[in-house]
């Protein structure tokens, strides 16, 4: 069990569950069953630079910083119950306080572009890296670096294998609304696309003064995934404020190209949810003009 205190200083179109999932995976890799807690700050370039300067005397922008609550090795952390480790048990929550992680969302976004993978992947990686620092790992020498890297790899695999629940996908879509560019309709839509490898891509609607050039939230998410080499879609969640955001005909046809049977979840208002499949929304979608496709 992990308790996270998340301070979102900048907007990130991903839900808290991304970090819960990754944290649980790290604890499983470490065989830790005691309840733990940590504090996570999502900062920008200047935010992380300030923290780096204040606490590490390093006036530099970086991607992730971690401050373990105790300077002990992974083995000592939970298995040696000395006075020092006792101090990290929080009497209020009953959880072991691991420390602080700060992630620079802007730097993560640049790195995701450089590595050609989703921001979701980069954020998960940076968080897992910070987690293992809190758990007593380091990468000062080559051997330690390899050990830490192996642990990270195991946790990442576990995190991506854990099935994203419908509620998490819907929540990701709700978060994704924040960046919608809607000066004309004021109808903000968010989408979260789940790929079969566990990657999540989010999208929002982007309107244009010419109206006709508007891109829907679902297509934004789909195009992000395709442009990063991911075309195996499992489900899409779409969120709007007041009325049901059933995907428009254009989005149905675009998604049919890649995954005609994918699941489609929508949510709006307080907590209205409907679930269906793409082939129910678009029977006989166009799949091309090859003879073997149309018989
Ligand atoms: N819109 C979406 O983003 N997704 C949908 O499923 C339906 C409509 C957007 C397009 C436009 O910006 C606004 O909603 C109003 O049509």
Short mmCIF file of C-alpha atoms and ligand atoms in Angstrom, two decimals:
data_model
loop_
_atom_site.label_atom_id
_atom_site.label_comp_id
_atom_site.label_asym_id
_atom_site.label_seq_id
_atom_site.Cartn_x
_atom_site.Cartn_y
_atom_site.Cartn_z
CA UNK A 1 0.00 0.00 0.00
CA UNK A 2 1.33 3.43 -0.92
CA UNK A 3 0.12 6.87 0.05
CA UNK A 4 1.10 9.71 -2.26
CA UNK A 5 0.89 13.37 -1.53
CA UNK A 6 1.00 14.98 -4.96
CA UNK A 7 1.69 18.68 -5.43
CA UNK A 8 0.81 19.58 -9.01
CA UNK A 9 2.59 22.88 -9.60
CA UNK A 10 2.12 22.52 -13.37
CA UNK A 11 -0.62 20.79 -15.27
CA UNK A 12 0.01 17.23 -16.38
CA UNK A 13 -2.67 15.57 -18.49
CA UNK A 14 -2.23 12.28 -16.64
CA UNK A 15 -4.06 11.11 -13.52
CA UNK A 16 -2.51 10.32 -10.13
CA UNK A 17 -3.10 6.61 -10.78
CA UNK A 18 -0.06 6.59 -13.11
CA UNK A 19 2.15 7.20 -10.05
CA UNK A 20 0.25 4.85 -7.75
CA UNK A 21 0.66 2.04 -10.27
CA UNK A 22 4.41 2.68 -10.64
CA UNK A 23 4.93 3.00 -6.88
CA UNK A 24 3.12 -0.28 -6.20
CA UNK A 25 5.29 -2.00 -8.82
CA UNK A 26 8.50 -0.72 -7.15
CA UNK A 27 7.36 -1.98 -3.75
CA UNK A 28 6.49 -5.37 -5.24
CA UNK A 29 9.96 -5.62 -6.81
CA UNK A 30 11.42 -4.88 -3.37
CA UNK A 31 9.08 -7.34 -1.61
CA UNK A 32 7.92 -4.55 0.68
CA UNK A 33 4.50 -5.13 2.17
CA UNK A 34 4.55 -2.41 4.82
CA UNK A 35 2.48 0.70 4.02
CA UNK A 36 4.68 3.49 2.64
CA UNK A 37 4.18 7.13 1.80
CA UNK A 38 6.03 9.74 -0.21
CA UNK A 39 5.58 13.22 -1.49
CA UNK A 40 5.68 13.95 -5.23
CA UNK A 41 6.00 17.43 -6.72
CA UNK A 42 5.28 18.04 -10.40
CA UNK A 43 7.34 21.11 -11.26
CA UNK A 44 8.55 23.08 -14.27
CA UNK A 45 12.11 24.14 -15.23
CA UNK A 46 12.28 27.03 -12.81
CA UNK A 47 10.59 25.09 -9.98
CA UNK A 48 13.04 22.20 -10.08
CA UNK A 49 16.00 24.53 -10.53
CA UNK A 50 15.00 26.38 -7.40
CA UNK A 51 14.78 23.13 -5.41
CA UNK A 52 18.09 21.91 -6.86
CA UNK A 53 19.78 25.16 -5.85
CA UNK A 54 18.26 25.32 -2.39
CA UNK A 55 18.84 21.71 -1.32
CA UNK A 56 21.77 20.55 -3.43
CA UNK A 57 23.57 23.80 -4.08
CA UNK A 58 23.34 23.05 -7.81
CA UNK A 59 21.93 25.88 -9.89
CA UNK A 60 20.71 23.67 -12.76
CA UNK A 61 17.54 22.46 -14.43
CA UNK A 62 17.17 18.69 -14.24
CA UNK A 63 14.54 16.03 -14.93
CA UNK A 64 14.09 14.35 -11.54
CA UNK A 65 15.29 14.87 -7.97
CA UNK A 66 14.80 12.59 -5.01
CA UNK A 67 15.42 13.12 -1.34
CA UNK A 68 15.25 9.91 0.71
CA UNK A 69 14.02 10.40 4.25
CA UNK A 70 16.83 8.14 5.49
CA UNK A 71 20.33 7.66 4.10
CA UNK A 72 20.28 3.87 4.35
CA UNK A 73 20.71 0.94 1.98
CA UNK A 74 17.70 -0.99 0.62
CA UNK A 75 18.33 -3.88 2.99
CA UNK A 76 18.57 -1.72 6.08
CA UNK A 77 15.45 0.23 5.18
CA UNK A 78 12.84 -2.25 6.34
CA UNK A 79 14.79 -5.06 7.86
CA UNK A 80 16.83 -3.31 10.50
CA UNK A 81 14.52 -1.77 13.01
CA UNK A 82 16.98 0.60 14.63
CA UNK A 83 16.25 3.99 16.07
CA UNK A 84 16.93 5.82 12.83
CA UNK A 85 14.56 3.79 10.69
CA UNK A 86 11.91 3.97 13.40
CA UNK A 87 11.74 7.74 12.93
CA UNK A 88 10.40 7.34 9.40
CA UNK A 89 7.23 5.60 10.58
CA UNK A 90 4.43 8.11 10.60
CA UNK A 91 2.34 7.55 13.72
CA UNK A 92 -0.71 9.20 12.12
CA UNK A 93 -0.92 7.16 8.93
CA UNK A 94 1.02 4.11 10.08
CA UNK A 95 3.05 4.38 6.88
CA UNK A 96 6.80 4.48 6.38
CA UNK A 97 7.77 7.87 4.90
CA UNK A 98 10.21 7.23 2.05
CA UNK A 99 10.96 10.84 1.12
CA UNK A 100 10.37 13.36 -1.69
CA UNK A 101 10.44 13.09 -5.47
CA UNK A 102 10.34 16.13 -7.75
CA UNK A 103 9.74 15.65 -11.47
CA UNK A 104 10.17 18.37 -14.06
CA UNK A 105 7.16 17.86 -16.35
CA UNK A 106 8.57 20.17 -19.04
CA UNK A 107 11.88 18.34 -19.20
CA UNK A 108 10.01 15.01 -19.21
CA UNK A 109 8.00 16.22 -22.16
CA UNK A 110 11.18 17.12 -24.09
CA UNK A 111 12.76 13.76 -23.26
CA UNK A 112 9.63 11.89 -24.38
CA UNK A 113 9.93 13.64 -27.75
CA UNK A 114 13.66 12.83 -28.00
CA UNK A 115 13.10 9.15 -27.18
CA UNK A 116 9.98 9.03 -29.36
CA UNK A 117 7.79 7.59 -26.66
CA UNK A 118 4.71 8.75 -24.77
CA UNK A 119 4.89 11.30 -21.96
CA UNK A 120 3.14 8.62 -19.89
CA UNK A 121 6.20 6.35 -20.35
CA UNK A 122 8.72 9.06 -19.56
CA UNK A 123 6.85 10.18 -16.44
CA UNK A 124 6.58 6.57 -15.26
CA UNK A 125 10.30 6.02 -15.87
CA UNK A 126 11.38 9.18 -14.03
CA UNK A 127 9.10 8.36 -11.12
CA UNK A 128 10.42 4.77 -10.88
CA UNK A 129 13.99 6.12 -10.96
CA UNK A 130 13.20 8.49 -8.11
CA UNK A 131 11.46 5.70 -6.20
CA UNK A 132 14.54 3.46 -6.27
CA UNK A 133 16.65 6.33 -4.97
CA UNK A 134 14.21 6.64 -2.07
CA UNK A 135 14.54 2.90 -1.57
CA UNK A 136 18.28 3.24 -1.09
CA UNK A 137 19.72 2.58 -4.57
CA UNK A 138 22.34 4.72 -6.26
CA UNK A 139 24.29 4.87 -9.51
CA UNK A 140 27.61 6.31 -8.47
CA UNK A 141 29.68 3.35 -9.64
CA UNK A 142 29.09 1.07 -12.61
CA UNK A 143 28.03 -1.96 -10.60
CA UNK A 144 25.45 -0.04 -8.56
CA UNK A 145 24.16 1.55 -11.72
CA UNK A 146 23.51 -1.88 -13.29
CA UNK A 147 21.76 -3.13 -10.13
CA UNK A 148 19.56 -0.05 -9.99
CA UNK A 149 18.77 -0.29 -13.71
CA UNK A 150 17.70 -3.95 -13.35
CA UNK A 151 15.34 -3.08 -10.53
CA UNK A 152 13.90 -0.20 -12.58
CA UNK A 153 13.36 -2.49 -15.57
CA UNK A 154 11.48 -5.05 -13.46
CA UNK A 155 9.26 -2.36 -11.94
CA UNK A 156 8.54 -0.75 -15.31
CA UNK A 157 7.50 -4.07 -16.81
CA UNK A 158 5.23 -4.75 -13.87
CA UNK A 159 3.73 -1.28 -14.01
CA UNK A 160 2.87 -1.55 -17.70
CA UNK A 161 1.53 -5.09 -17.35
CA UNK A 162 -0.94 -4.09 -14.65
CA UNK A 163 -4.20 -3.58 -16.44
CA UNK A 164 -5.46 0.01 -16.51
CA UNK A 165 -8.97 -0.02 -15.06
CA UNK A 166 -11.90 1.64 -16.79
CA UNK A 167 -12.12 4.19 -13.98
CA UNK A 168 -8.43 5.13 -14.45
CA UNK A 169 -8.92 5.51 -18.18
CA UNK A 170 -11.98 7.70 -17.65
CA UNK A 171 -10.08 9.80 -15.12
CA UNK A 172 -7.20 10.25 -17.57
CA UNK A 173 -9.70 11.52 -20.16
CA UNK A 174 -11.15 13.98 -17.61
CA UNK A 175 -7.65 15.31 -16.83
CA UNK A 176 -6.89 15.70 -20.51
CA UNK A 177 -9.67 18.30 -20.93
CA UNK A 178 -7.57 20.97 -19.25
CA UNK A 179 -5.54 21.78 -22.36
CA UNK A 180 -8.51 21.87 -24.79
CA UNK A 181 -8.34 24.87 -27.15
CA UNK A 182 -12.01 25.81 -27.46
CA UNK A 183 -12.49 29.57 -27.87
CA UNK A 184 -15.39 28.95 -30.31
CA UNK A 185 -17.53 26.15 -28.84
CA UNK A 186 -16.28 26.29 -25.23
CA UNK A 187 -16.96 22.54 -25.27
CA UNK A 188 -13.86 20.98 -23.73
CA UNK A 189 -13.21 17.35 -24.57
CA UNK A 190 -10.46 15.07 -23.28
CA UNK A 191 -9.54 11.61 -24.55
CA UNK A 192 -7.35 8.83 -23.19
CA UNK A 193 -6.28 6.06 -25.53
CA UNK A 194 -5.04 2.79 -24.09
CA UNK A 195 -2.69 0.68 -26.23
CA UNK A 196 -2.25 -3.07 -25.78
CA UNK A 197 1.30 -2.57 -24.41
CA UNK A 198 -0.16 -0.55 -21.52
CA UNK A 199 0.81 2.87 -22.89
CA UNK A 200 -1.67 5.71 -22.47
CA UNK A 201 -1.93 8.65 -24.86
CA UNK A 202 -4.10 11.60 -23.99
CA UNK A 203 -5.58 14.23 -26.30
CA UNK A 204 -7.82 17.29 -26.28
CA UNK A 205 -9.87 19.05 -28.92
CA UNK A 206 -8.05 21.82 -30.81
CA UNK A 207 -10.33 24.30 -32.51
CA UNK A 208 -9.48 26.79 -35.20
CA UNK A 209 -10.81 30.16 -36.35
CA UNK A 210 -11.72 28.49 -39.63
CA UNK A 211 -13.95 26.07 -37.64
CA UNK A 212 -13.61 23.26 -40.21
CA UNK A 213 -10.00 22.57 -39.23
CA UNK A 214 -10.96 21.58 -35.70
CA UNK A 215 -9.42 18.37 -34.44
CA UNK A 216 -11.38 16.27 -31.95
CA UNK A 217 -9.81 15.01 -28.72
CA UNK A 218 -9.94 11.35 -29.83
CA UNK A 219 -8.11 12.04 -33.06
CA UNK A 220 -5.48 14.09 -31.23
CA UNK A 221 -4.78 11.06 -28.99
CA UNK A 222 -4.84 8.64 -31.93
CA UNK A 223 -2.45 10.76 -34.00
CA UNK A 224 -0.08 11.12 -31.05
CA UNK A 225 0.02 7.33 -30.69
CA UNK A 226 0.49 6.64 -34.41
CA UNK A 227 3.21 9.28 -34.72
CA UNK A 228 5.09 7.54 -31.91
CA UNK A 229 4.83 4.12 -33.56
CA UNK A 230 1.97 2.67 -31.54
CA UNK A 231 -1.08 1.37 -33.44
CA UNK A 232 -2.50 -1.38 -31.26
CA UNK A 233 -5.46 0.20 -29.53
CA UNK A 234 -7.46 -1.48 -26.80
CA UNK A 235 -9.82 1.22 -25.56
CA UNK A 236 -10.52 4.93 -25.68
CA UNK A 237 -12.19 7.04 -23.00
CA UNK A 238 -13.71 10.41 -23.87
CA UNK A 239 -14.74 13.04 -21.32
CA UNK A 240 -16.75 16.26 -21.59
CA UNK A 241 -18.45 18.58 -19.13
CA UNK A 242 -22.17 18.73 -19.83
CA UNK A 243 -23.35 16.48 -22.65
CA UNK A 244 -22.39 12.95 -23.70
CA UNK A 245 -19.27 13.12 -25.94
CA UNK A 246 -20.07 10.30 -28.35
CA UNK A 247 -17.27 10.30 -30.94
CA UNK A 248 -18.16 12.02 -34.20
CA UNK A 249 -18.32 10.08 -37.47
CA UNK A 250 -14.86 11.20 -38.56
CA UNK A 251 -13.27 9.91 -35.34
CA UNK A 252 -15.16 6.62 -35.58
CA UNK A 253 -13.83 6.07 -39.09
CA UNK A 254 -10.26 7.07 -38.14
CA UNK A 255 -10.22 4.66 -35.17
CA UNK A 256 -11.80 1.87 -37.27
CA UNK A 257 -8.69 1.93 -39.46
CA UNK A 258 -6.63 0.64 -36.51
CA UNK A 259 -8.92 -1.20 -34.10
CA UNK A 260 -12.50 -1.77 -35.29
CA UNK A 261 -13.39 -3.72 -32.16
CA UNK A 262 -11.80 -1.44 -29.56
CA UNK A 263 -13.82 -0.41 -26.51
CA UNK A 264 -15.24 3.12 -26.30
CA UNK A 265 -16.05 4.68 -22.92
CA UNK A 266 -17.60 8.10 -22.46
CA UNK A 267 -18.15 10.21 -19.37
CA UNK A 268 -19.78 13.56 -18.75
CA UNK A 269 -21.40 15.67 -16.05
CA UNK A 270 -21.12 14.51 -12.46
CA UNK A 271 -20.22 10.90 -13.15
CA UNK A 272 -22.27 9.66 -16.09
CA UNK A 273 -20.57 6.81 -17.90
CA UNK A 274 -21.49 4.72 -20.95
CA UNK A 275 -19.46 1.89 -22.42
CA UNK A 276 -19.65 0.30 -25.85
CA UNK A 277 -17.43 -0.89 -28.69
CA UNK A 278 -16.36 0.86 -31.85
CA UNK A 279 -18.03 -1.69 -34.16
CA UNK A 280 -21.33 -1.02 -32.38
CA UNK A 281 -20.88 2.72 -33.07
CA UNK A 282 -19.74 2.26 -36.66
CA UNK A 283 -20.96 -0.94 -38.28
CA UNK A 284 -19.56 -1.49 -41.79
CA UNK A 285 -16.79 1.07 -41.39
CA UNK A 286 -14.68 1.55 -44.49
CA UNK A 287 -11.62 -0.70 -44.43
CA UNK A 288 -10.25 -0.15 -47.93
CA UNK A 289 -11.02 -1.31 -51.43
CA UNK A 290 -9.00 -4.52 -51.60
CA UNK A 291 -11.15 -7.46 -52.76
CA UNK A 292 -10.28 -9.70 -49.84
CA UNK A 293 -11.52 -7.07 -47.43
CA UNK A 294 -14.97 -6.68 -48.95
CA UNK A 295 -15.48 -10.12 -50.44
N1 LIG B 1 -15.49 17.14 -30.16
C1 LIG B 1 -14.54 16.26 -29.72
O1 LIG B 1 -13.39 16.64 -29.44
N2 LIG B 1 -14.87 14.95 -29.60
C2 LIG B 1 -16.12 14.46 -29.76
O2 LIG B 1 -16.35 13.28 -29.51
C3 LIG B 1 -17.18 15.34 -30.28
C4 LIG B 1 -16.80 16.75 -30.54
C5 LIG B 1 -15.14 18.57 -30.18
C6 LIG B 1 -14.92 19.19 -31.50
C7 LIG B 1 -15.19 20.65 -31.21
O3 LIG B 1 -14.04 21.27 -30.71
C8 LIG B 1 -16.21 20.63 -30.09
O4 LIG B 1 -16.18 19.31 -29.58
C9 LIG B 1 -17.62 21.01 -30.51
O5 LIG B 1 -18.01 20.31 -31.62
#
